XYZ file of C-alpha atoms in Angstrom:
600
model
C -82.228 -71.623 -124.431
C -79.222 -72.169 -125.887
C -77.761 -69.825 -128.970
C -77.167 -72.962 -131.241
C -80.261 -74.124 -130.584
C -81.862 -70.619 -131.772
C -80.080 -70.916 -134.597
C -81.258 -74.725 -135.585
C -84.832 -73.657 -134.600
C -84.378 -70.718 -137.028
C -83.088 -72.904 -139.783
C -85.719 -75.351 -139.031
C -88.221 -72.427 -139.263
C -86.682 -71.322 -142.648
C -86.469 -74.481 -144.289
C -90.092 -75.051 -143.479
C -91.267 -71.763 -144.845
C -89.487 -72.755 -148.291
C -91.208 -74.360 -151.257
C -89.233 -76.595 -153.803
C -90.548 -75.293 -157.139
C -88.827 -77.845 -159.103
C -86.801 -81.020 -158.588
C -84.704 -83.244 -160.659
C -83.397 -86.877 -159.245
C -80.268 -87.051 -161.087
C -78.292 -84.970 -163.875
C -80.976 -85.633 -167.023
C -79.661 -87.990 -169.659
C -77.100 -87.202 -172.125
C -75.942 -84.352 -170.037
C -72.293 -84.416 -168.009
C -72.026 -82.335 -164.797
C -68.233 -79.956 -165.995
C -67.972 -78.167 -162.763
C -69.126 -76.414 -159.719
C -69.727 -72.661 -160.916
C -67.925 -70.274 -159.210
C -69.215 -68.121 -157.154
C -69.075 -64.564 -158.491
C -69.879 -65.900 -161.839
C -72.630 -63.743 -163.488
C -76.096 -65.277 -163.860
C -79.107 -64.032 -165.448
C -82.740 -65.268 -164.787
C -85.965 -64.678 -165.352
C -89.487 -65.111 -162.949
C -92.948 -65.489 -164.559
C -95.579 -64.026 -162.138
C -98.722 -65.608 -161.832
C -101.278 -63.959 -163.486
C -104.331 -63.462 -162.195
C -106.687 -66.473 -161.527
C -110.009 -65.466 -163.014
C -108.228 -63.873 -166.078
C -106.294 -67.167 -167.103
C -109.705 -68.810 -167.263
C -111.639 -65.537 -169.212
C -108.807 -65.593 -171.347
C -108.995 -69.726 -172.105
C -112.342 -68.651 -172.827
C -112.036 -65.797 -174.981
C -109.135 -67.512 -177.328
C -111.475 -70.167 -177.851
C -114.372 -68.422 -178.772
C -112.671 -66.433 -181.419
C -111.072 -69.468 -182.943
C -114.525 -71.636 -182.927
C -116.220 -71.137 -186.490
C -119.852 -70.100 -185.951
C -119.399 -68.356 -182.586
C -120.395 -64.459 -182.419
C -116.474 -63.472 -181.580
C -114.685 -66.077 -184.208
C -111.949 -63.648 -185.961
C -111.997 -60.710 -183.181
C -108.356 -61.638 -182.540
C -106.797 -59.191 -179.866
C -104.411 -56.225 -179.899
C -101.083 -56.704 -177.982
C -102.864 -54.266 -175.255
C -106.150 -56.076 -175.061
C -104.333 -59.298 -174.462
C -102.161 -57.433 -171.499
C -105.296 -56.866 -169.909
C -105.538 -60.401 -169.199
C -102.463 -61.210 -168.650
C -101.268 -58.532 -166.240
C -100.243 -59.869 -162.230
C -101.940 -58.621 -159.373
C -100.020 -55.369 -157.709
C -99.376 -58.046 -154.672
C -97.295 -60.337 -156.906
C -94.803 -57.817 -158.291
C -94.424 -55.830 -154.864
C -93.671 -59.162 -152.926
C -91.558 -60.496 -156.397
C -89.222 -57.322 -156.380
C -89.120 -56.741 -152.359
C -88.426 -60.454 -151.991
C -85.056 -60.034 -154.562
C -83.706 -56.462 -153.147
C -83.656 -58.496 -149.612
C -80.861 -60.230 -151.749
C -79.100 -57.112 -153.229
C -80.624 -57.880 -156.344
C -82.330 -55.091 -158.664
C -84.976 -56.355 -160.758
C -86.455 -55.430 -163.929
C -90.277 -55.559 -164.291
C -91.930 -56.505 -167.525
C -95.455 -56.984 -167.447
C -95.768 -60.537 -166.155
C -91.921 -60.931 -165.886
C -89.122 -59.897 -163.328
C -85.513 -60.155 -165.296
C -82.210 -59.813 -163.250
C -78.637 -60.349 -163.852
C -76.621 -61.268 -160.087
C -73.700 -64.105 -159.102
C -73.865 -67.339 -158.342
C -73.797 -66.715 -155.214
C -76.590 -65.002 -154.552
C -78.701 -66.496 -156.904
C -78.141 -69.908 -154.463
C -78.759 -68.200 -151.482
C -81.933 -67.051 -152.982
C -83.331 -70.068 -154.576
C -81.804 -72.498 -152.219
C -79.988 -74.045 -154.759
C -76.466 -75.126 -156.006
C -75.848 -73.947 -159.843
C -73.350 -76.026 -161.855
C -72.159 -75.951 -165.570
C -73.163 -78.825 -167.736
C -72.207 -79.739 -171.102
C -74.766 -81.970 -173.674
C -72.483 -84.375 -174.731
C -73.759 -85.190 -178.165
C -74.207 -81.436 -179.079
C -71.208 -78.662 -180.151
C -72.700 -75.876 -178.543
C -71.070 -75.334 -175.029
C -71.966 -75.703 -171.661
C -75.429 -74.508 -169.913
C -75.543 -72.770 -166.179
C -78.116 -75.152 -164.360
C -79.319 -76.410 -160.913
C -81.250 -79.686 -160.165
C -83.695 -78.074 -158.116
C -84.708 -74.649 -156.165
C -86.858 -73.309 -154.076
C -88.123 -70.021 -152.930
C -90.611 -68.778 -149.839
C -94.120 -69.992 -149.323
C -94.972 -65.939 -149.876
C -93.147 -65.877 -153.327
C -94.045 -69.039 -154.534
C -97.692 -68.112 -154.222
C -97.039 -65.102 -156.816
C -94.823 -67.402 -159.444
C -94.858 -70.010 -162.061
C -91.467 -70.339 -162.558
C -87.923 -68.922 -162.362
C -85.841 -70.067 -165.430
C -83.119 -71.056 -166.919
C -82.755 -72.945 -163.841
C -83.920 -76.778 -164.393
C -84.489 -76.503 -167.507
C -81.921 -78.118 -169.590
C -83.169 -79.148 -172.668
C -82.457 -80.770 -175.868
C -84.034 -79.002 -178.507
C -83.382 -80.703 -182.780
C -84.194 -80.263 -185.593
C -87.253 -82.474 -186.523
C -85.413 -84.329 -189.191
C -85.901 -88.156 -189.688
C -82.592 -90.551 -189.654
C -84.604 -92.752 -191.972
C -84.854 -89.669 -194.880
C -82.620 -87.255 -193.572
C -79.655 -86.370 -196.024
C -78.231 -87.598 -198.831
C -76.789 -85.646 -202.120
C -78.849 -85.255 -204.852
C -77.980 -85.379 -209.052
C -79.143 -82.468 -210.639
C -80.646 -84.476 -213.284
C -82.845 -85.942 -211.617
C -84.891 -82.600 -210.251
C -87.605 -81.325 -212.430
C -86.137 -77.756 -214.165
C -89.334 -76.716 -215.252
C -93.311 -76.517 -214.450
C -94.255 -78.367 -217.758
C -94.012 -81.622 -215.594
C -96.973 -80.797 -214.008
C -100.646 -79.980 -215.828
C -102.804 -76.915 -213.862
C -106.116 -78.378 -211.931
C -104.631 -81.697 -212.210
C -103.307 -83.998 -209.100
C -100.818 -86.694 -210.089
C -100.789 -89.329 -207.320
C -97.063 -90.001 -208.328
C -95.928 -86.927 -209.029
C -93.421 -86.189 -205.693
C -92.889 -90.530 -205.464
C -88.858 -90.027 -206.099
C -88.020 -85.972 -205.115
C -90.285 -83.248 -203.886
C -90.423 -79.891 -205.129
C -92.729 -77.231 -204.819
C -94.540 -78.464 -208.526
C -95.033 -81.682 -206.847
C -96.423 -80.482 -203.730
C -98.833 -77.948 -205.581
C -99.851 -80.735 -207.715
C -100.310 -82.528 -205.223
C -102.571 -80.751 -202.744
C -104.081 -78.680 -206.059
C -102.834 -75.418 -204.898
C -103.302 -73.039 -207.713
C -103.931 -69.958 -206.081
C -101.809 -67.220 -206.308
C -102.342 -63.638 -203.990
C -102.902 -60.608 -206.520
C -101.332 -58.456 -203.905
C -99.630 -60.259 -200.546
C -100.559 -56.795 -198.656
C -99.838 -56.946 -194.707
C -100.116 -60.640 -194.377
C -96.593 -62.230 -193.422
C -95.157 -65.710 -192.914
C -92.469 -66.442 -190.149
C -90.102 -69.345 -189.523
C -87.732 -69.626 -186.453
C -84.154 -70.934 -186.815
C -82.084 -72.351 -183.742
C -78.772 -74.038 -183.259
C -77.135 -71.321 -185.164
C -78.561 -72.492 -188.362
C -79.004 -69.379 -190.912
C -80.807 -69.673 -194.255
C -78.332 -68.640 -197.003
C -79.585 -66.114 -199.748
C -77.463 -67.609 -202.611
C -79.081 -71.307 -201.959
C -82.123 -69.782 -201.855
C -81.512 -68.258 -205.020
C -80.665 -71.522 -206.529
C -83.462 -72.758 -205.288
C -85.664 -69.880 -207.468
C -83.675 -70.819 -210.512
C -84.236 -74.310 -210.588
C -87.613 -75.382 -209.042
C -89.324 -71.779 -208.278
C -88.892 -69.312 -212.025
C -91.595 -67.280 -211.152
C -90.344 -66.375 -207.516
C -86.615 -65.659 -209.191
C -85.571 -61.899 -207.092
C -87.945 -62.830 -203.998
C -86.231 -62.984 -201.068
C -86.605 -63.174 -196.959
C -85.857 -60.836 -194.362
C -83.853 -61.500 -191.097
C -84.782 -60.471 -187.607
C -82.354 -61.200 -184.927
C -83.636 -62.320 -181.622
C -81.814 -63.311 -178.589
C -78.233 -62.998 -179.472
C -79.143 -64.326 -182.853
C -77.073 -63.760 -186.061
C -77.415 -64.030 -190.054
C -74.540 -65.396 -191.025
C -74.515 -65.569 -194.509
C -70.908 -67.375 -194.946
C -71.457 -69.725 -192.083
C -69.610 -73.060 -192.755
C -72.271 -74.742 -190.067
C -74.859 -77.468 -191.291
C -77.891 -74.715 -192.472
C -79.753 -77.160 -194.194
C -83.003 -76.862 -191.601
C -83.194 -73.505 -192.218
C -82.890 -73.709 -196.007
C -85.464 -75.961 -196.222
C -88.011 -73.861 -194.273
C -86.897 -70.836 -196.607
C -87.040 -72.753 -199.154
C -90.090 -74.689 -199.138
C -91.853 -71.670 -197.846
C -91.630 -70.091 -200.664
C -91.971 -72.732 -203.072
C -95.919 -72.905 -201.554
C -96.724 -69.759 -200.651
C -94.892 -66.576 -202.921
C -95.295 -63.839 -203.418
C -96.260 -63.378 -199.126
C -93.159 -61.812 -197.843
C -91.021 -64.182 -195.252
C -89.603 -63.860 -192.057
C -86.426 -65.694 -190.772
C -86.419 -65.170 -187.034
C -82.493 -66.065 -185.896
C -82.775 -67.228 -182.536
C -79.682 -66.942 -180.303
C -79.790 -69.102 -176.864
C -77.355 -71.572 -177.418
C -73.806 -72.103 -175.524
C -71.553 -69.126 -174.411
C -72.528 -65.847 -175.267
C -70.461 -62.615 -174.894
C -72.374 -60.118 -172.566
C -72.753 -56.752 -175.032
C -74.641 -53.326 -174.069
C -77.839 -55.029 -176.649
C -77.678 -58.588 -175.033
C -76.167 -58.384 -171.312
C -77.111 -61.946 -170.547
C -74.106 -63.958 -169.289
C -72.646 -67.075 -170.895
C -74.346 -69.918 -170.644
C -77.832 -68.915 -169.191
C -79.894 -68.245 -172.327
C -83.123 -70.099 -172.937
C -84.158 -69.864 -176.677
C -87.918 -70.527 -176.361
C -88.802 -67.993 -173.524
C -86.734 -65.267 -175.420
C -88.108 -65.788 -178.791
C -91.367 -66.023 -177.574
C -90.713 -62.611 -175.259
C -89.639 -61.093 -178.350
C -92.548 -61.856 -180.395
C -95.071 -60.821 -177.121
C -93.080 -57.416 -177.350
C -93.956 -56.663 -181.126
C -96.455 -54.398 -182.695
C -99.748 -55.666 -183.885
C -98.880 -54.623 -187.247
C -95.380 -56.129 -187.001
C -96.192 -59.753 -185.950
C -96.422 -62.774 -188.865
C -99.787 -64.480 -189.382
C -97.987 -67.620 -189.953
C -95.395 -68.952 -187.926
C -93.374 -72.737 -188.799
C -90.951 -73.957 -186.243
C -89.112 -77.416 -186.965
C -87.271 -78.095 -183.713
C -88.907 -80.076 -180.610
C -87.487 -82.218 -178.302
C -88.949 -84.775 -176.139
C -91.755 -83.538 -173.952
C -90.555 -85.104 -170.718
C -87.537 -83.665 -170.662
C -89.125 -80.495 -170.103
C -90.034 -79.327 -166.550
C -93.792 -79.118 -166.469
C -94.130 -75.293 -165.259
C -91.660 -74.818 -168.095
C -94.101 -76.433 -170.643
C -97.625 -74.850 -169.433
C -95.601 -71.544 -169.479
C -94.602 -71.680 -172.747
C -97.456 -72.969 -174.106
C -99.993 -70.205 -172.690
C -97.777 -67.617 -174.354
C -98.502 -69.954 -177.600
C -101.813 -68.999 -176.672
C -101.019 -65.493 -176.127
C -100.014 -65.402 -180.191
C -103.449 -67.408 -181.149
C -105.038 -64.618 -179.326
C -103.261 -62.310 -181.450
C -104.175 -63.907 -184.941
C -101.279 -66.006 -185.384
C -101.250 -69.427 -186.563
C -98.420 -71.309 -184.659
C -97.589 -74.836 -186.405
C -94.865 -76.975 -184.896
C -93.454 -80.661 -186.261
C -94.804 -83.133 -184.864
C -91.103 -84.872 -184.645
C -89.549 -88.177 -186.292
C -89.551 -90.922 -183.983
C -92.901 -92.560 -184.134
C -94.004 -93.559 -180.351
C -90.969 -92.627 -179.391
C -86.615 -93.080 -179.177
C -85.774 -94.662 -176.112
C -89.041 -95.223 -174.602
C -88.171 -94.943 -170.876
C -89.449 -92.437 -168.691
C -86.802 -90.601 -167.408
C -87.898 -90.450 -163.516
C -86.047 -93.749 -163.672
C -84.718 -94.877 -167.023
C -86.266 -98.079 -166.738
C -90.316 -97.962 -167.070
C -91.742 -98.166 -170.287
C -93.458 -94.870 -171.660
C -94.172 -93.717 -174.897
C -92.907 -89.770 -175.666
C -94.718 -87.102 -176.617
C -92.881 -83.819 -178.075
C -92.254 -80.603 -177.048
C -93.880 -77.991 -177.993
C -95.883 -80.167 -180.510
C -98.031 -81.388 -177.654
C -99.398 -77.829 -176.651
C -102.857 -77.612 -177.208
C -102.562 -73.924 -178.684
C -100.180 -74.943 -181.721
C -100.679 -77.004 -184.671
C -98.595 -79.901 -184.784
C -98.355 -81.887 -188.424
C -96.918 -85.133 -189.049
C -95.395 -86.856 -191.794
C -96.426 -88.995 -194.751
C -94.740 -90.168 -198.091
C -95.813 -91.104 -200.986
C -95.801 -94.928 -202.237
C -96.743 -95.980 -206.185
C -99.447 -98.162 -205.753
C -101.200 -96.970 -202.655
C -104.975 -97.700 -202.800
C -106.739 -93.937 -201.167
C -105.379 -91.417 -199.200
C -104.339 -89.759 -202.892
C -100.917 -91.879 -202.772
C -99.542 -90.863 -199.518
C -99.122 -93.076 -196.810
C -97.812 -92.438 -193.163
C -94.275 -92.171 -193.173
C -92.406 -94.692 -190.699
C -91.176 -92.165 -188.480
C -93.973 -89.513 -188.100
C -93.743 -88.923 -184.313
C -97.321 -88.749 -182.854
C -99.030 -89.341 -179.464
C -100.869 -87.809 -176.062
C -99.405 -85.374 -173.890
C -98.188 -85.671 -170.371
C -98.774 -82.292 -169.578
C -102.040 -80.935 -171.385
C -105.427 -82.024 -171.264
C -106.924 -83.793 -174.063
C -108.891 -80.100 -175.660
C -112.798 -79.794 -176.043
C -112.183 -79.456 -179.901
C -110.746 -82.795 -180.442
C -112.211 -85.072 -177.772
C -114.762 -86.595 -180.508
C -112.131 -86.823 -182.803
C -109.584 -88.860 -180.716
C -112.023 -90.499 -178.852
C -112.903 -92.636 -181.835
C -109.386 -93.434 -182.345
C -109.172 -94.604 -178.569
C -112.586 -96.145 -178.664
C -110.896 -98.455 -181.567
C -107.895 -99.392 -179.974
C -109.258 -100.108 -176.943
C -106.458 -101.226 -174.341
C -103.489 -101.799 -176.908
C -100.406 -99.799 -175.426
C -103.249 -98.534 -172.531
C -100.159 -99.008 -169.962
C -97.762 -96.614 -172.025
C -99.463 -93.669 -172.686
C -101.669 -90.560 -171.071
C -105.371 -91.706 -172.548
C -106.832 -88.309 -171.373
C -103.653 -85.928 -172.824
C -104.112 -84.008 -175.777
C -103.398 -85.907 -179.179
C -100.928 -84.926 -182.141
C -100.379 -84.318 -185.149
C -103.393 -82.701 -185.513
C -102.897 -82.800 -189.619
C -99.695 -83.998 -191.868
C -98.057 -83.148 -194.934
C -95.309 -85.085 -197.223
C -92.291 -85.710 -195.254
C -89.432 -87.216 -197.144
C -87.210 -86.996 -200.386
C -87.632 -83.276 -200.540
C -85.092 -81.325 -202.906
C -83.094 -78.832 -201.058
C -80.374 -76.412 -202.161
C -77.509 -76.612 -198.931
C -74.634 -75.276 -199.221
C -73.527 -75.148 -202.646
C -75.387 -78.504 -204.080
C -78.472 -80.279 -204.189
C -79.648 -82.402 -201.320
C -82.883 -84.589 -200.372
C -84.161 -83.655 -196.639
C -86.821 -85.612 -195.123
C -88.383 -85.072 -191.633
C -91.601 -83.409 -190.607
C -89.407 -80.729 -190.127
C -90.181 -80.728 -193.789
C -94.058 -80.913 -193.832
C -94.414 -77.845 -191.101
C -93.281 -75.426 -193.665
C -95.471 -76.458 -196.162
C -99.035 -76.747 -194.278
C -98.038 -73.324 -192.973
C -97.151 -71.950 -196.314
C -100.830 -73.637 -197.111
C -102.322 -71.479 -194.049
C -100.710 -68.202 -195.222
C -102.087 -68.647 -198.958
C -105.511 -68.849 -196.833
C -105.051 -65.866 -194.997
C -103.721 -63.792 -198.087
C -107.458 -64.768 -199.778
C -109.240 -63.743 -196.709
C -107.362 -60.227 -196.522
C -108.252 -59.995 -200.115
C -111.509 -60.440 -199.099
C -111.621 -57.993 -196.177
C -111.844 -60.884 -193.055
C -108.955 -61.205 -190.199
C -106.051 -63.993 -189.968
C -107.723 -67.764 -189.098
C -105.298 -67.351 -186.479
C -105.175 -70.257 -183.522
C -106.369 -73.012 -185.919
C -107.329 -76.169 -184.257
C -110.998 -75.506 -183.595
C -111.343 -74.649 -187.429
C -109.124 -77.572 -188.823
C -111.546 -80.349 -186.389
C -114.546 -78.823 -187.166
C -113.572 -78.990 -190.931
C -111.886 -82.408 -191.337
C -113.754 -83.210 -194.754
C -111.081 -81.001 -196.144
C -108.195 -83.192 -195.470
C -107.315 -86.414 -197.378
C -108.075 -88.906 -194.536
C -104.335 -91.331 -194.696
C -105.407 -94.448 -193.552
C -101.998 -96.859 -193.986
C -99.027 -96.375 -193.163
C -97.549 -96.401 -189.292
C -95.327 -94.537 -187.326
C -92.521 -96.712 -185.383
C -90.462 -96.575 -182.823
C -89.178 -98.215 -179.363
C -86.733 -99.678 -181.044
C -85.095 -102.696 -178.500
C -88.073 -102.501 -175.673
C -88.415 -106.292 -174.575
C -92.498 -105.098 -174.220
C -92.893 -104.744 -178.364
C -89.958 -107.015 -180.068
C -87.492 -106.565 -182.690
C -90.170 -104.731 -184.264
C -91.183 -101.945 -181.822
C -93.801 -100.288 -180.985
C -96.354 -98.979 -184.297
C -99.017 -96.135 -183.841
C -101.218 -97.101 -187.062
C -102.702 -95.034 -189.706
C -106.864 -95.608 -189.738
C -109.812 -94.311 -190.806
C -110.324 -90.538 -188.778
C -107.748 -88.919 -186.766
C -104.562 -91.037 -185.433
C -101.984 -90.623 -184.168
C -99.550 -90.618 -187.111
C -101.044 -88.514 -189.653
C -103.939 -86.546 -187.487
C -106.934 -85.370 -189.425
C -105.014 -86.193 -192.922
C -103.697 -83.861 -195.369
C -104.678 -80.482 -197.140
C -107.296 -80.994 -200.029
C -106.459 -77.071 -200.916
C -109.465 -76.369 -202.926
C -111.495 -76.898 -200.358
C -110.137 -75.383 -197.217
C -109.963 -72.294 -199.950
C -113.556 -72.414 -200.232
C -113.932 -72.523 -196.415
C -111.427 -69.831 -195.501
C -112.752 -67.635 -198.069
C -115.561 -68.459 -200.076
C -115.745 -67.600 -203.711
C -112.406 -67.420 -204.002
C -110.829 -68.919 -207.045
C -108.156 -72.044 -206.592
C -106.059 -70.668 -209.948
């Protein structure tokens, strides 16, 4: 036989023996292929082995049962160890994970159920069969990413891992803010100075109908409760896009809307590269309003600004070696948080950022969203926004940019966070306590996650009543969100010097999880654990939401299927797809969390 034809057998052979992990049919949408990356460039990636069958399922199991009101193990959250148990590989997966990358001159670093390594270009498309390029996201400042449209790795390895990352995954993560209500400057006459607007054990239907402030909301939801003594019980917001929540807004803030919070501040952990840049000239207004609005609901509980690095160019340091370009913000902050303490992790934790769901690789979104589990596990309640474009923005999928589909968000559609919508309130508004869904409350079914066990009976009614409207558009089977809303729009923010309304559900996240930590400070006070993962609880207690039944959230904007008008997911009677189970009747859910407490 001929040499070259050894050779093309052996390629053949090779080839063959490779699986493609992940594949993309074009450079996704808004990004711009810059350039070829050179080939001693440095690169730094990350593999998540496969843990072990039988424990993904026992763990499943275990999360749910101590979530589920009623059940023998509700409240036995985990410890950081207890959870490794489960989630630790098999001894075959890291020896054949870490043989298969020193066969490429590559020395890993094992982390539990990860394998980190910094190498070139070059041999990072040798081993992954790939060709990595920088692209830039041309309607974002931050700089270009280090990507690949698809890789591959042996039938051997690929047995032993999810995913190997930042590789596909390109992303467009935002701020959940709506460009119906997003910004606009506020007079300072017009926001309430002090509480005297508002009577104790009273709920004015009106009282946030022209500019939100924590009096309004309070009023609102009748949240009158106060911790005696916040104790070990913490509340956590994420920041991204080098957004940094400014002390001397928040301070402000105190002055004006919160007196009896004046001297409370938050504290700043830096994650991935992050920073706290407290004379940053950058847009910060996100991040003030989660500050903000956290502590307008829940004070005295101490707060938690994670800074979350990950985006564009970053210098490699002796701390942070990763190369330019090839951070992934998600993975690292949640890697951080899987690293902490028991006794250092939040109860509560808000994030306002998303970004459509398909634009996420799906071993990238059932990755991140078990190690949303992971945190339930460990008695933290993660809520997310549910995002601001009704059905949808474009409304295409994005396989081909032409086909119709609705679109879900990311990570709002996990099954392991909360997700919460948007309403706003409307003078006149027969039920629902004055609120109304807002117009562009983003809400939907997953492409990626099974519709849950918990809310089956609850969205199945709202299927059962729509029947086949939108049937071709959508995932009937995929799990639902928002699971619950909040206000949404007009809310009174301190940016940068001067007052500003901020609307979004990037504004309603903050305050059902400021809700949720004022629960879990009463149930420390009364000797029981964190509520934790909370979507059993919430659907097995939806008498303590205010059911919004009008209202709608729109979008597909310009799809020849729906008209000028687009495309409406309608508020109604029981969970939809808009507004979820409703929103928080305070009193109550007190009485449920911990009973015998009193609302005042």
């Amino acid at each position: 036989m001929a040499p070259s034809t050894v050779v093309l057998l052996l390629a053949v052979a090779v080839a063959a023996s490779a699986r493609v992990m992940d594949s993309l049919a074009r450079v996704p949408k808004g990004w711009e292929q810059r350039r070829t990356a050179s080939l001693e460039e440095p690169i730094f990636l990350r593999v998540a082995l496969k843990q072990q069958r039988e424990r993904v399922h026992a763990l499943d199991q275990a999360v749910l049962e101590l979530s589920t009101p009623g059940h023998p193990n509700y409240g036995l959250h985990m410890t950081r160890d207890e959870l490794r148990s489960y989630t630790a590989p098999s001894s075959n997966a890291v020896s054949a994970v870490t043989a298969w990358l020193q066969q490429h001159a590559i020395q890993p670093v094992v982390d539990h159920d990860w394998v980190s390594f910094t190498t070139t270009v070059r041999h990072a498309n040798e081993l992954l069969n790939t060709e990595f390029s920088w692209y830039q996201y041309l309607q974002s400042s931050g700089g270009p990413a280090l990507r690949a449209l698809s890789y591959s790795v042996p039938d051997h390895i690929a047995a032993h891992i999810d995913l190997v990352q930042p590789t596909t995954r390109f992303g467009n993560i935002g701020a959940r803010k709506s460009s119906i209500f997003d910004m606009y400057p506020l007079e300072l006459d017009i926001i309430p100075d002090t509480k005297a607007n508002f009577v104790a054990g009273t709920t004015d239907p009106e009282a946030c109908a022209s500019t939100v402030t924590p009096d309004c909301l309070r009023s609102l939801y009748n949240i009158h409760y106060t911790p005696a003594a916040p104790g070990e019980n913490k509340i956590a917001f994420a920041s991204f896009l080098e957004q940094y929540a400014q002390y001397d807004d928040l301070k402000a803030f105190e002055q004006r809307l919160v007196p009896e919070a004046v001297g409370m501040n938050f504290t700043v952990e830096l994650v991935n590269g992050g920073l706290n840049n407290q004379g940053s000239m950058v847009d910060s207004s996100e991040a003030n309003l989660d500050a903000q609005y956290i502590l307008g609901i829940s004070h005295p509980i101490p707060i938690v600004e994670y800074s979350v690095g990950g985006r564009g160019p970053l210098v490699p340091t002796a701390n942070q070696p990763n190369p330019p370009g090839s951070n992934e913000p998600y993975l690292e902050f949640l890697l951080h948080l899987a690293a902490l303490p028991d006794a250092a992790l939040p109860q509560t934790l808000s994030t306002s950022y998303g970004e459509e769901e398909q634009s996420v690789p799906r071993d990238y979104a059932l990755k991140v969203c078990d190690m949303f589990k992971q945190l339930g596990a460990r008695g933290v309640s993660v809520l997310f926004a549910s995002g601001d474009s009704g059905p949808g923005d474009a409304c295409v999928r994005n396989t081909d940019d032409a086909t119709t589909w609705f679109e879900s968000t990311f990570p709002a559609g996990c099954p392991w966070v909360t997700a919460v919508g948007g309403t706003t309130t409307t003078t006149g508004v027969t039920g629902g306590g004055g609120e109304t869904a807002v117009r562009f409350s983003s809400g939907g079914f997953s492409m990626y996650h099974e519709q849950p066990v918990w809310q089956r009976a609850a969205v199945g009614g709202y299927l059962n009543c729509i029947g086949e409207v939108y049937a071709p558009y959508f995932n009937r089977s995929g799990r639902g969100i928002p699971d619950v809303a909040a206000l949404a729009a007009r809310f009174a923010v301190h940016n940068q010097g001067s007052w500003t309304s901020i609307g979004g559900t990037s504004a309603a996240s903050p305050v059902v999880a400021g809700i949720v930590a004022l629960l879990n400070a009463a149930r420390k006070a009364q000797g029981r654990p964190p509520l934790g993962f909370l979507n059993p609880w919430l659907y097995n207690n939806s008498a303590a939401f205010t059911d919004i039944t009008t209202g709608s959230g729109v979008g597909c904007l310009g799809r020849n299927e729906f008209g000028w008008q687009g495309a409406a997911w309608n508020a109604t009677v029981g969970w939809d797809p808009v507004t979820g189970l409703g929103t928080p009747l305070f009193d109550r859910l007190l009485e449920l969390a911990a009973p015998g407490t009193a609302n005042a």
